[in-house]
Amino acid sequence: MKLPLVLAFASTLTVACGSGQKEIQNLGSDTMLEVAGALAEAYQKVKPEVVVSVSGGGSGVGIAAVMSGDVDIANSSRKMKEKEEEEARKHGYSPVHTSIGFDGIAIYVHKDNPLPSITLEQLKELFGDGGKLTKWSELGVKLGDDADPVVLASRQNNSGTYEFFREAVLGGDKGRFKANCNNLNGSKDVVDFCAKTKSAIGYSGIAYATDQVRIVPVVKSAGGPPVLPTVATVLDGSYGIRRPLYMITKGAAEGDVKGYLDWIVSDAGQKVLQDKGYIPLRKL
Amino acid sequence: MTTAQQPPTPHRGQPAWAAALDTRDRAWWNDLAMRGVVLAGGMSAVLFIVAIFGFIASQGFEFIVNRLDLGELLLGVRWEPTVEPPQYGALPLIAGTGWITAVAMAIAVPLAFGAAIYVGEFARGKQREWLKIGIELLAAIPSVVWGVIGLHVMKPIIQELFGVQVGLNVLNAGIILGLMAAPIMATIAEDALKAVPDSYREAAEALGATKWQVVWKVVLPHARPGLSAAVLLGIGRAFGETIAVLMASGHRLMIPESIFDSAATLTATIAAELGEAAVGGDHYQVLFVLGMLLFLITFAINLTADWIVRGRRSKA
């Protein structure tokens, strides 16, 4: 389902690359594919002589491609793993993570689910291995008998979002998901799943919200106020579940690549990122 | 092609006679060249199989030698390759594959055999031709289209019909796979029926048997090896299918307890996880071990099917 998008980006952007033009190859996270594409397109107007071609494939694929010298920038919704850093050092590189913005992870339920708010502790009991919450009635929500067991919408286990939720909500490195999660294959699929399943609860980037689902306000610490994820609440940290998005290069960026990364973190680039539903590095 | 150099009336048994026929003209070179081309085509299949297996094995080799716990892989119930410490229990995936394949066969076997018997024994003339074309067209539908049908058509139907919360489950994936495997099975089954000599049918009919009695008591028993091969190849097809299952099964890494539970298969897991796995890491390697497992299973299924068909031929 993602492939046509990838091809569309790759083809439109590489076709535009005529002679005398410089090309920056940008590959990685599927979560960041859309925002990376939008940034590349906007940069065309700023610097027509530099063409950025974007493709997806996953954070891991992007990182591997940068370290083998095939592409210039990897998009990653997670930090490099120890193993990947080690591999990079073996090749004589010292990779640099450039933080380009944040993604708020929203908690989604079916649009008819009246759940007023949820605490981080309750999320851990719902999603975490050994957690005791399994029924909506235990959260004070009546959905009828057949819809009482909570259906958990999670992500496949190598997704950056999965990794992040595990660390932020399920108790750090040691956290594990319950085995009975439905592991969906994309950010959009989680939202779709919650829209079609009355008893589902799931987590996904806030950029993927639709009117078919409801975003549940999250209580960060017991007794605190329920907070909806917005630019303001994610930025000031009052919303509990946010993660940084990275662009990774194999060393300190130089030349055109540096120019592109500098533009992304500038106000102009950050505006593009915010328009795509992500959270900029600072208030614009 | 005759040439001027042909010696006059050579006698049989003389070397000159053989030499005369052994002219290296254009047809001879053509023959040699084409023989080479088709040989390359024929050998390439074997070469690819060996190369693919070699590649899969080499990617997972280091892990197999140093860290593979076969007991955990085959019997472990948690598949958590990205959490420290990782757990590589593939039993939920094997069970998911088995469940979905079983449901698929429960649907595909009656459909395929019904179609084969009707087309082979009952349908006549135009109708028969049209049905055959229909079956072949069904086999040509790309699997991603089946996946979309599972995701957007079957899912709400299953939710509505059975009153279950999650419509992406063993039943959904099984139906989709069953429909995908049925046309191939029908084609092979029909060939098996066709191979039963008409004299058998005529003999039974002469004894007063009805059409159905002929099919049930004479044709089907005689075609049994071919029909078994059809089923096995269908199983192989269902086992190896990836994208449609990934979309329709709900991908839940737990041993399913009923057909309304979501499940994950070996193929879908490889497809979902390989893209993000760090190349050369344990996770990457263990996915190739799953690939080997899958390869060995489908290889065994296909060999068995082949063996059954050969068994029938040598007996006949």
Coordinates of C-alpha atoms in Angstrom, one line a residue:
Chain A
M1 CA 0.0 0.0 0.0
K2 CA 2.9 2.3 0.6
L3 CA 4.8 1.3 -2.5
P4 CA 3.0 3.4 -5.0
L5 CA 3.7 6.5 -2.9
V6 CA 7.3 5.6 -2.6
L7 CA 7.6 5.1 -6.4
A8 CA 5.7 8.3 -7.0
F9 CA 8.1 10.3 -4.9
A10 CA 11.1 8.6 -6.3
S11 CA 10.1 8.9 -9.9
T12 CA 8.9 12.5 -9.9
L13 CA 11.9 13.6 -8.0
T14 CA 14.5 11.7 -9.9
V15 CA 13.0 12.5 -13.3
A16 CA 13.4 16.2 -12.4
C17 CA 17.1 15.6 -11.9
G18 CA 18.7 16.7 -15.1
S19 CA 22.3 17.3 -15.9
G20 CA 24.2 19.9 -13.9
Q21 CA 21.9 19.3 -10.9
K22 CA 22.9 17.9 -7.6
E23 CA 21.0 15.1 -6.1
I24 CA 20.5 14.3 -2.4
Q25 CA 19.4 10.7 -1.7
N26 CA 17.1 10.4 1.3
L27 CA 15.7 7.0 2.4
G28 CA 14.3 5.4 5.5
S29 CA 11.4 5.5 7.9
D30 CA 7.9 4.9 6.5
T31 CA 6.4 7.0 9.3
M32 CA 8.4 10.0 8.0
L33 CA 7.9 9.3 4.3
E34 CA 5.2 11.8 3.9
V35 CA 6.9 14.6 5.8
A36 CA 10.2 13.9 4.1
G37 CA 8.5 14.1 0.7
A38 CA 6.9 17.4 1.6
L39 CA 10.2 18.8 2.7
A40 CA 11.9 17.7 -0.5
E41 CA 9.2 19.2 -2.6
A42 CA 9.3 22.5 -0.8
Y43 CA 13.1 22.6 -1.0
Q44 CA 12.8 22.4 -4.8
K45 CA 11.4 26.0 -4.7
V46 CA 14.1 27.2 -2.4
K47 CA 17.0 25.6 -4.3
P48 CA 16.0 24.3 -7.7
E49 CA 19.5 23.1 -8.5
V50 CA 19.4 20.6 -5.7
V51 CA 17.1 17.7 -6.1
V52 CA 16.1 15.5 -3.1
S53 CA 14.8 12.1 -3.9
V54 CA 12.9 10.4 -1.1
S55 CA 12.0 6.8 -0.6
G56 CA 10.7 4.6 2.3
G57 CA 11.5 1.1 3.3
G58 CA 12.0 1.6 7.0
S59 CA 14.4 3.2 9.5
G60 CA 16.6 0.2 9.5
V61 CA 16.9 0.1 5.7
G62 CA 17.7 3.8 5.7
I63 CA 20.4 3.5 8.3
A64 CA 22.0 0.5 6.5
A65 CA 21.9 2.4 3.2
V66 CA 23.7 5.5 4.7
M67 CA 26.4 3.4 6.3
S68 CA 27.1 1.6 3.0
G69 CA 27.3 4.9 1.2
D70 CA 24.3 4.4 -1.1
V71 CA 22.3 7.4 0.2
D72 CA 23.2 10.7 1.9
I73 CA 20.5 10.9 4.6
A74 CA 18.5 8.3 6.5
N75 CA 15.1 9.2 8.0
S76 CA 14.7 7.4 11.3
S77 CA 11.9 7.5 13.8
R78 CA 14.3 6.0 16.4
K79 CA 17.9 6.4 17.5
M80 CA 20.5 4.1 16.0
K81 CA 20.8 0.8 17.8
E82 CA 24.1 -0.2 19.5
K83 CA 24.6 -2.8 16.8
E84 CA 24.2 -0.3 14.0
E85 CA 26.5 2.2 15.7
E86 CA 29.1 -0.5 16.0
E87 CA 28.8 -1.5 12.4
A88 CA 29.2 2.2 11.4
R89 CA 32.3 2.6 13.5
K90 CA 33.7 -0.5 11.8
H91 CA 33.4 1.4 8.5
G92 CA 35.1 4.4 10.0
Y93 CA 32.0 6.6 10.3
S94 CA 30.8 8.5 13.3
P95 CA 27.1 8.9 12.5
V96 CA 25.3 12.2 13.4
H97 CA 21.6 12.4 14.4
T98 CA 19.9 15.6 13.4
S99 CA 16.7 16.1 15.3
I100 CA 14.2 17.7 12.9
G101 CA 11.0 17.7 14.9
F102 CA 8.7 15.7 17.1
D103 CA 5.9 13.2 16.6
G104 CA 3.1 13.0 19.2
I105 CA 1.7 9.5 19.6
A106 CA -2.0 9.7 20.1
I107 CA -4.3 7.1 21.7
Y108 CA -7.1 6.3 19.3
V109 CA -10.4 4.6 20.0
H110 CA -13.6 4.1 18.0
K111 CA -15.6 7.3 17.5
D112 CA -18.5 6.0 19.6
N113 CA -16.3 5.0 22.6
P114 CA -17.0 7.5 25.4
L115 CA -13.7 6.9 27.4
P116 CA -13.1 10.3 28.9
S117 CA -9.3 10.0 29.5
I118 CA -6.7 7.4 30.2
T119 CA -3.6 7.4 32.4
L120 CA -0.2 6.2 31.4
E121 CA -0.5 3.6 34.1
Q122 CA -3.8 2.3 32.6
L123 CA -2.1 2.2 29.2
K124 CA 0.7 0.0 30.6
E125 CA -1.9 -2.3 32.2
L126 CA -3.7 -2.6 28.9
F127 CA -0.8 -3.1 26.5
G128 CA 2.0 -4.4 28.7
D129 CA 2.8 -8.0 29.3
G130 CA 1.2 -9.1 32.6
G131 CA -1.1 -6.1 32.7
K132 CA -4.4 -6.7 34.4
L133 CA -6.8 -4.5 32.4
T134 CA -8.5 -6.6 29.7
K135 CA -12.1 -5.3 29.7
W136 CA -13.7 -2.0 28.9
S137 CA -16.0 -2.3 31.9
E138 CA -12.9 -2.2 34.1
L139 CA -12.2 1.3 32.7
G140 CA -15.8 2.3 33.4
V141 CA -16.9 2.1 29.8
K142 CA -20.0 0.2 28.7
L143 CA -19.8 -1.1 25.1
G144 CA -22.0 -4.1 25.5
D145 CA -21.1 -7.7 26.2
D146 CA -19.7 -8.7 22.9
A147 CA -17.5 -5.6 22.7
D148 CA -16.3 -5.7 26.3
P149 CA -12.9 -7.4 25.8
V150 CA -10.4 -4.8 24.8
V151 CA -8.9 -5.3 21.3
L152 CA -5.3 -3.9 21.2
A153 CA -4.1 -2.3 18.0
S154 CA -0.3 -2.3 18.0
R155 CA 2.4 -2.1 15.3
Q156 CA 4.8 -4.7 13.9
N157 CA 7.7 -5.2 16.2
N158 CA 10.4 -3.4 14.3
S159 CA 8.4 -0.2 13.7
G160 CA 9.9 2.9 15.3
T161 CA 6.5 3.6 16.8
Y162 CA 6.3 0.2 18.5
E163 CA 9.8 0.7 19.9
F164 CA 9.0 4.1 21.2
F165 CA 5.6 3.2 22.8
R166 CA 7.3 0.3 24.5
E167 CA 10.0 2.5 26.0
A168 CA 7.8 5.5 26.8
V169 CA 4.7 3.6 28.2
L170 CA 5.5 0.0 28.9
G171 CA 8.4 0.7 31.2
G172 CA 11.6 1.3 29.3
D173 CA 13.9 -1.4 28.0
K174 CA 12.3 -4.2 29.9
G175 CA 8.8 -3.4 28.7
R176 CA 7.0 -6.0 26.6
F177 CA 3.7 -6.0 24.8
K178 CA 1.0 -8.5 25.5
A179 CA 1.0 -11.3 23.0
N180 CA -2.6 -10.8 22.0
C181 CA -2.0 -7.4 20.2
N182 CA -3.0 -7.1 16.6
N183 CA 0.3 -6.0 15.0
L184 CA -0.7 -3.7 12.2
N185 CA 1.6 -2.8 9.4
G186 CA 1.4 1.0 9.2
S187 CA 0.5 4.1 11.1
K188 CA -2.6 4.6 9.0
D189 CA -3.7 0.9 9.5
V190 CA -3.9 1.4 13.2
V191 CA -6.2 4.3 12.9
D192 CA -8.3 2.4 10.3
F193 CA -8.5 -0.6 12.6
C194 CA -9.8 1.5 15.5
A195 CA -12.3 3.2 13.2
K196 CA -13.7 -0.2 12.2
T197 CA -13.5 -2.0 15.5
K198 CA -15.8 -0.8 18.3
S199 CA -13.8 -2.3 21.1
A200 CA -10.3 -1.4 19.8
I201 CA -7.7 1.0 21.3
G202 CA -4.5 1.8 19.5
Y203 CA -1.5 4.2 19.3
S204 CA -0.3 6.0 16.2
G205 CA 1.1 9.4 15.1
I206 CA -1.2 12.3 15.5
A207 CA -0.8 13.2 11.9
Y208 CA -3.0 10.2 11.0
A209 CA -6.2 11.3 12.8
T210 CA -9.5 11.1 10.9
D211 CA -13.2 11.8 11.9
Q212 CA -13.8 8.1 12.2
V213 CA -11.8 7.8 15.4
R214 CA -11.5 9.7 18.7
I215 CA -8.2 10.8 20.3
V216 CA -8.3 10.1 24.0
P217 CA -6.7 12.7 26.3
V218 CA -3.8 11.3 28.3
V219 CA -3.2 11.9 32.0
K220 CA 0.6 12.0 32.5
S221 CA 0.8 11.5 36.2
A222 CA -1.9 10.4 38.7
G223 CA -4.2 13.3 39.6
G224 CA -2.9 15.5 36.7
P225 CA -5.2 16.9 34.0
P226 CA -6.1 15.0 30.9
V227 CA -4.2 16.4 28.0
L228 CA -4.9 16.2 24.2
P229 CA -1.9 16.1 21.9
T230 CA -1.5 19.4 20.2
V231 CA 1.5 21.4 18.9
A232 CA 1.5 23.4 22.2
T233 CA 1.1 20.5 24.6
V234 CA 3.6 18.2 22.8
L235 CA 6.1 21.1 22.6
D236 CA 6.0 22.0 26.3
G237 CA 6.0 18.4 27.3
S238 CA 2.7 18.4 29.1
Y239 CA 1.5 15.7 26.7
G240 CA 3.1 12.5 27.8
I241 CA 3.9 10.5 24.7
R242 CA 6.2 12.3 22.2
R243 CA 9.2 11.2 20.2
P244 CA 11.9 13.0 18.2
L245 CA 12.3 12.4 14.5
Y246 CA 15.9 12.1 13.1
M247 CA 17.8 12.5 9.9
I248 CA 21.0 10.6 10.2
T249 CA 24.2 11.2 8.2
K250 CA 27.3 9.1 8.3
G251 CA 29.4 11.9 9.6
A252 CA 29.0 15.7 10.1
A253 CA 27.0 16.9 7.0
E254 CA 28.8 18.9 4.3
G255 CA 27.9 20.9 1.3
D256 CA 24.5 20.5 -0.2
V257 CA 23.4 17.9 2.5
K258 CA 24.3 20.4 5.2
G259 CA 22.4 23.1 3.4
Y260 CA 19.4 20.9 3.2
L261 CA 19.5 19.9 6.9
D262 CA 20.0 23.5 7.9
W263 CA 17.0 24.6 5.9
I264 CA 14.8 21.8 7.5
V265 CA 15.6 23.1 11.0
S266 CA 15.1 26.7 10.0
D267 CA 11.7 28.3 10.4
A268 CA 10.8 27.7 6.7
G269 CA 11.4 24.0 6.9
Q270 CA 9.8 23.6 10.3
K271 CA 6.7 25.3 8.9
V272 CA 6.4 22.6 6.2
L273 CA 6.8 19.9 8.9
Q274 CA 4.1 21.5 11.1
D275 CA 1.7 21.7 8.1
K276 CA 2.1 17.9 7.7
G277 CA 0.8 17.3 11.2
Y278 CA 4.2 16.9 13.0
I279 CA 5.5 19.0 15.9
P280 CA 8.3 21.5 15.1
L281 CA 11.4 21.9 17.3
R282 CA 10.2 25.2 18.7
K283 CA 7.1 27.3 18.6
L284 CA 6.8 29.0 15.2
Chain B
M1 CA 19.7 -29.9 -48.1
T2 CA 21.8 -31.6 -50.7
T3 CA 25.1 -30.3 -51.8
A4 CA 27.4 -30.8 -54.8
Q5 CA 30.0 -32.5 -52.6
Q6 CA 27.8 -35.4 -51.8
P7 CA 29.7 -38.6 -52.7
P8 CA 28.1 -40.8 -55.3
T9 CA 26.0 -43.7 -54.0
P10 CA 27.8 -44.7 -50.8
H11 CA 27.1 -48.1 -49.4
R12 CA 25.6 -48.8 -46.0
G13 CA 28.1 -49.6 -43.4
Q14 CA 30.9 -47.7 -45.1
P15 CA 32.3 -44.8 -43.1
A16 CA 31.8 -42.5 -46.1
W17 CA 28.0 -43.0 -45.9
A18 CA 27.8 -41.8 -42.3
A19 CA 30.2 -38.9 -43.1
A20 CA 28.0 -37.8 -45.9
L21 CA 25.0 -37.4 -43.6
D22 CA 27.0 -35.6 -41.0
T23 CA 27.3 -32.3 -42.9
R24 CA 27.6 -29.3 -40.8
D25 CA 25.2 -27.1 -42.6
R26 CA 23.1 -24.2 -41.3
A27 CA 20.4 -26.6 -39.9
W28 CA 23.1 -28.4 -37.9
W29 CA 24.4 -25.2 -36.3
N30 CA 20.9 -24.1 -35.7
D31 CA 20.1 -27.3 -34.0
L32 CA 23.2 -27.0 -31.8
A33 CA 22.4 -23.4 -30.9
M34 CA 18.8 -24.0 -30.0
R35 CA 19.8 -27.1 -28.0
G36 CA 22.1 -24.8 -26.0
V37 CA 19.4 -22.2 -25.5
V38 CA 16.7 -24.6 -24.2
L39 CA 19.3 -26.4 -22.1
A40 CA 20.2 -23.1 -20.4
G41 CA 16.5 -22.5 -19.9
G42 CA 16.0 -25.9 -18.4
M43 CA 19.1 -25.8 -16.1
S44 CA 18.3 -22.2 -15.0
A45 CA 15.4 -23.5 -12.9
V46 CA 17.6 -25.8 -11.0
L47 CA 20.4 -23.2 -10.8
F48 CA 18.0 -20.6 -9.3
I49 CA 16.7 -23.1 -6.7
V50 CA 20.2 -23.9 -5.6
A51 CA 21.3 -20.3 -5.6
I52 CA 18.2 -19.1 -3.7
F53 CA 18.6 -21.8 -1.1
G54 CA 22.3 -21.0 -0.9
F55 CA 21.6 -17.3 -0.4
I56 CA 18.9 -17.9 2.3
A57 CA 21.2 -20.3 4.1
S58 CA 24.2 -18.0 3.9
Q59 CA 22.3 -15.1 5.4
G60 CA 21.2 -17.1 8.4
F61 CA 24.3 -19.3 8.6
E62 CA 26.2 -17.5 11.4
F63 CA 23.1 -17.4 13.6
I64 CA 22.3 -21.1 13.0
V65 CA 25.8 -22.2 13.9
N66 CA 26.3 -20.0 16.9
R67 CA 23.1 -19.1 18.6
L68 CA 20.1 -21.0 17.2
D69 CA 18.1 -22.7 19.8
L70 CA 16.0 -25.1 17.7
G71 CA 13.8 -26.0 20.6
E72 CA 12.9 -22.4 21.3
L73 CA 12.4 -21.7 17.6
L74 CA 10.0 -24.5 17.0
L75 CA 8.2 -24.7 20.4
G76 CA 8.6 -21.2 22.0
V77 CA 5.3 -19.2 22.2
R78 CA 6.7 -15.6 22.3
W79 CA 8.0 -14.0 19.1
E80 CA 9.7 -10.8 20.3
P81 CA 12.8 -10.3 18.2
T82 CA 13.3 -6.6 18.9
V83 CA 13.1 -6.6 22.7
E84 CA 16.2 -7.3 24.9
P85 CA 16.6 -10.2 25.6
P86 CA 15.0 -11.2 22.3
Q87 CA 12.7 -14.2 22.1
Y88 CA 12.5 -16.2 18.9
G89 CA 9.6 -18.6 19.5
A90 CA 8.1 -19.2 16.1
L91 CA 5.3 -21.6 17.3
P92 CA 2.6 -18.9 17.0
L93 CA 3.7 -18.3 13.4
I94 CA 3.8 -22.0 12.5
A95 CA 0.4 -22.5 14.2
G96 CA -1.0 -19.5 12.4
T97 CA 0.3 -20.8 9.1
G98 CA -1.2 -24.2 9.8
W99 CA -4.6 -22.9 10.9
I100 CA -5.0 -20.6 8.0
T101 CA -3.9 -23.3 5.5
A102 CA -6.3 -25.8 7.1
V103 CA -9.2 -23.3 6.7
A104 CA -8.1 -22.5 3.2
M105 CA -8.1 -26.2 2.2
A106 CA -11.5 -26.8 3.8
I107 CA -12.8 -24.1 1.4
A108 CA -10.7 -24.8 -1.6
V109 CA -11.0 -28.6 -1.8
P110 CA -14.8 -28.9 -2.2
L111 CA -14.8 -25.8 -4.5
A112 CA -11.9 -27.1 -6.7
F113 CA -13.0 -30.7 -6.9
G114 CA -16.6 -29.6 -7.6
A115 CA -15.4 -27.4 -10.4
A116 CA -13.1 -30.1 -11.8
I117 CA -15.8 -32.7 -11.7
Y118 CA -18.3 -30.5 -13.4
V119 CA -16.0 -29.2 -16.0
G120 CA -14.4 -32.6 -16.7
E121 CA -17.4 -34.9 -16.5
F122 CA -20.7 -33.0 -16.9
A123 CA -20.1 -29.7 -18.8
R124 CA -20.2 -29.9 -22.6
G125 CA -19.2 -27.8 -25.6
K126 CA -19.2 -24.0 -25.2
Q127 CA -20.2 -24.0 -21.5
R128 CA -17.1 -26.1 -20.7
E129 CA -14.8 -23.8 -22.6
W130 CA -16.2 -20.7 -20.8
L131 CA -15.9 -22.4 -17.4
K132 CA -12.3 -23.3 -18.1
I133 CA -11.5 -19.7 -19.1
G134 CA -13.2 -18.5 -16.0
I135 CA -11.1 -20.7 -13.8
E136 CA -7.9 -19.6 -15.5
L137 CA -8.8 -16.0 -15.1
L138 CA -9.5 -16.5 -11.4
A139 CA -6.0 -17.9 -11.1
A140 CA -4.5 -14.8 -12.7
I141 CA -5.9 -12.3 -10.1
P142 CA -2.9 -10.7 -8.3
S143 CA -2.6 -11.6 -4.6
V144 CA -2.6 -7.9 -3.5
V145 CA -6.1 -7.6 -5.0
W146 CA -7.1 -10.6 -2.9
G147 CA -5.6 -8.8 0.1
V148 CA -7.7 -5.7 -0.5
I149 CA -10.8 -7.9 -0.8
G150 CA -10.0 -9.4 2.5
L151 CA -9.3 -6.0 4.1
H152 CA -12.3 -4.1 2.8
V153 CA -14.9 -6.7 1.7
M154 CA -14.5 -9.8 3.8
K155 CA -13.8 -8.0 7.0
P156 CA -17.1 -6.1 7.5
I157 CA -19.0 -9.2 6.3
I158 CA -17.3 -11.4 8.9
Q159 CA -17.9 -8.8 11.6
E160 CA -21.5 -8.5 10.7
L161 CA -22.3 -12.2 10.0
F162 CA -20.6 -13.7 13.1
G163 CA -20.9 -10.7 15.5
V164 CA -17.1 -10.7 16.2
Q165 CA -15.1 -7.6 17.0
V166 CA -12.1 -8.2 14.8
G167 CA -12.8 -9.2 11.1
L168 CA -9.1 -9.7 10.3
N169 CA -8.7 -13.3 11.5
V170 CA -8.0 -16.9 10.5
L171 CA -11.3 -17.3 8.8
N172 CA -10.8 -14.2 6.7
A173 CA -7.3 -15.1 5.6
G174 CA -8.4 -18.8 5.1
I175 CA -11.3 -17.8 2.8
I176 CA -9.0 -15.5 0.8
L177 CA -6.3 -18.2 0.5
G178 CA -8.9 -20.9 -0.3
L179 CA -10.2 -18.8 -3.2
M180 CA -6.7 -18.2 -4.4
A181 CA -5.6 -21.8 -4.3
A182 CA -8.9 -23.2 -5.7
P183 CA -8.3 -22.4 -9.4
I184 CA -4.9 -24.0 -9.5
M185 CA -6.2 -27.1 -7.7
A186 CA -9.2 -27.3 -10.1
T187 CA -6.9 -27.2 -13.1
I188 CA -4.7 -30.0 -11.8
A189 CA -7.7 -32.0 -10.6
E190 CA -9.3 -31.8 -14.0
D191 CA -6.1 -33.0 -15.7
A192 CA -6.2 -36.0 -13.3
L193 CA -9.8 -36.7 -14.2
K194 CA -9.0 -36.4 -17.9
A195 CA -6.3 -39.0 -17.5
V196 CA -8.8 -41.7 -16.6
P197 CA -9.4 -43.7 -19.8
D198 CA -12.8 -43.3 -21.4
S199 CA -13.1 -47.0 -21.7
Y200 CA -13.6 -47.2 -17.9
R201 CA -16.5 -44.8 -18.0
E202 CA -18.1 -46.6 -21.0
A203 CA -17.7 -49.9 -19.2
A204 CA -19.5 -48.6 -16.1
E205 CA -22.2 -46.9 -18.1
A206 CA -22.8 -50.2 -20.0
L207 CA -23.4 -51.9 -16.7
G208 CA -26.2 -49.4 -16.1
A209 CA -24.4 -46.9 -13.7
T210 CA -25.8 -43.3 -13.6
K211 CA -23.4 -40.5 -14.4
W212 CA -22.8 -39.7 -10.8
Q213 CA -22.2 -43.4 -10.0
V214 CA -19.6 -43.4 -12.7
V215 CA -17.9 -40.4 -11.3
W216 CA -18.0 -41.5 -7.7
K217 CA -17.2 -45.2 -8.0
V218 CA -15.0 -45.3 -11.1
V219 CA -13.4 -41.9 -12.1
L220 CA -12.6 -40.4 -8.6
P221 CA -11.0 -43.6 -7.2
H222 CA -8.9 -44.0 -10.3
A223 CA -7.8 -40.3 -10.3
R224 CA -6.9 -40.3 -6.6
P225 CA -3.1 -39.8 -6.9
G226 CA -3.7 -36.8 -9.2
L227 CA -6.3 -35.4 -6.9
S228 CA -3.9 -35.8 -3.9
A229 CA -1.2 -34.0 -5.8
A230 CA -3.7 -31.2 -6.5
V231 CA -4.4 -30.8 -2.8
L232 CA -0.8 -30.8 -1.9
L233 CA 0.1 -28.2 -4.5
G234 CA -2.8 -26.1 -3.2
I235 CA -1.4 -26.5 0.3
G236 CA 2.0 -25.4 -1.0
R237 CA 0.4 -22.4 -2.6
A238 CA -1.5 -21.4 0.6
F239 CA 1.7 -21.9 2.7
G240 CA 3.8 -19.6 0.7
E241 CA 1.3 -16.8 0.0
T242 CA 2.4 -13.6 1.7
I243 CA 0.8 -10.3 1.0
A244 CA -2.9 -11.3 1.0
V245 CA -2.4 -13.1 4.3
L246 CA -0.5 -10.1 5.8
M247 CA -3.5 -7.9 4.9
A248 CA -6.3 -10.3 6.0
S249 CA -5.0 -12.1 9.0
G250 CA -4.7 -9.3 11.6
H251 CA -1.1 -10.3 12.4
R252 CA -1.4 -11.3 16.0
L253 CA 1.6 -13.2 17.3
M254 CA -0.3 -15.7 19.4
I255 CA -1.4 -19.3 18.8
P256 CA -5.0 -18.9 17.5
E257 CA -7.7 -20.8 19.5
S258 CA -10.5 -20.4 17.1
I259 CA -11.1 -19.3 13.5
F260 CA -12.2 -15.9 14.8
D261 CA -8.8 -15.2 16.4
S262 CA -6.3 -13.0 14.5
A263 CA -3.1 -14.9 13.6
A264 CA 0.3 -14.4 12.0
T265 CA 2.0 -16.6 9.4
L266 CA 5.7 -17.3 8.7
T267 CA 5.6 -15.5 5.4
A268 CA 3.7 -12.4 6.7
T269 CA 6.2 -12.1 9.5
I270 CA 9.1 -12.1 7.2
A271 CA 7.5 -9.5 5.0
A272 CA 6.5 -7.3 7.8
E273 CA 9.8 -7.4 9.7
L274 CA 12.7 -7.8 7.2
G275 CA 12.5 -4.2 6.0
E276 CA 13.3 -2.7 9.3
A277 CA 15.7 -5.3 10.6
A278 CA 19.3 -4.2 10.9
V279 CA 21.2 -6.1 8.1
G280 CA 23.4 -8.8 9.5
G281 CA 21.8 -8.6 13.0
D282 CA 20.3 -11.5 14.9
H283 CA 16.8 -10.4 14.0
Y284 CA 17.7 -10.3 10.3
Q285 CA 19.3 -13.7 10.4
V286 CA 16.5 -15.4 12.3
L287 CA 14.1 -14.1 9.6
F288 CA 16.2 -16.0 7.1
V289 CA 16.0 -19.1 9.3
L290 CA 12.2 -18.7 9.1
G291 CA 12.7 -18.5 5.3
M292 CA 14.7 -21.7 5.3
L293 CA 12.0 -23.4 7.3
L294 CA 9.4 -22.2 4.9
F295 CA 11.5 -23.3 1.9
L296 CA 12.0 -26.8 3.3
I297 CA 8.3 -27.2 4.1
T298 CA 7.1 -26.1 0.7
F299 CA 9.9 -28.1 -1.0
A300 CA 8.8 -31.2 0.9
I301 CA 5.2 -30.6 0.0
N302 CA 6.0 -30.2 -3.7
L303 CA 8.3 -33.2 -3.8
T304 CA 5.6 -35.3 -2.2
A305 CA 3.1 -34.2 -4.8
D306 CA 5.5 -34.9 -7.6
W307 CA 6.3 -38.4 -6.1
I308 CA 2.5 -39.2 -5.9
V309 CA 2.0 -38.2 -9.5
R310 CA 5.1 -40.2 -10.7
G311 CA 3.9 -43.2 -8.7
R312 CA 0.7 -43.2 -10.6
R313 CA 2.4 -42.9 -14.0
S314 CA 4.8 -45.8 -13.3
K315 CA 1.9 -48.0 -12.2
A316 CA -0.2 -47.2 -15.3

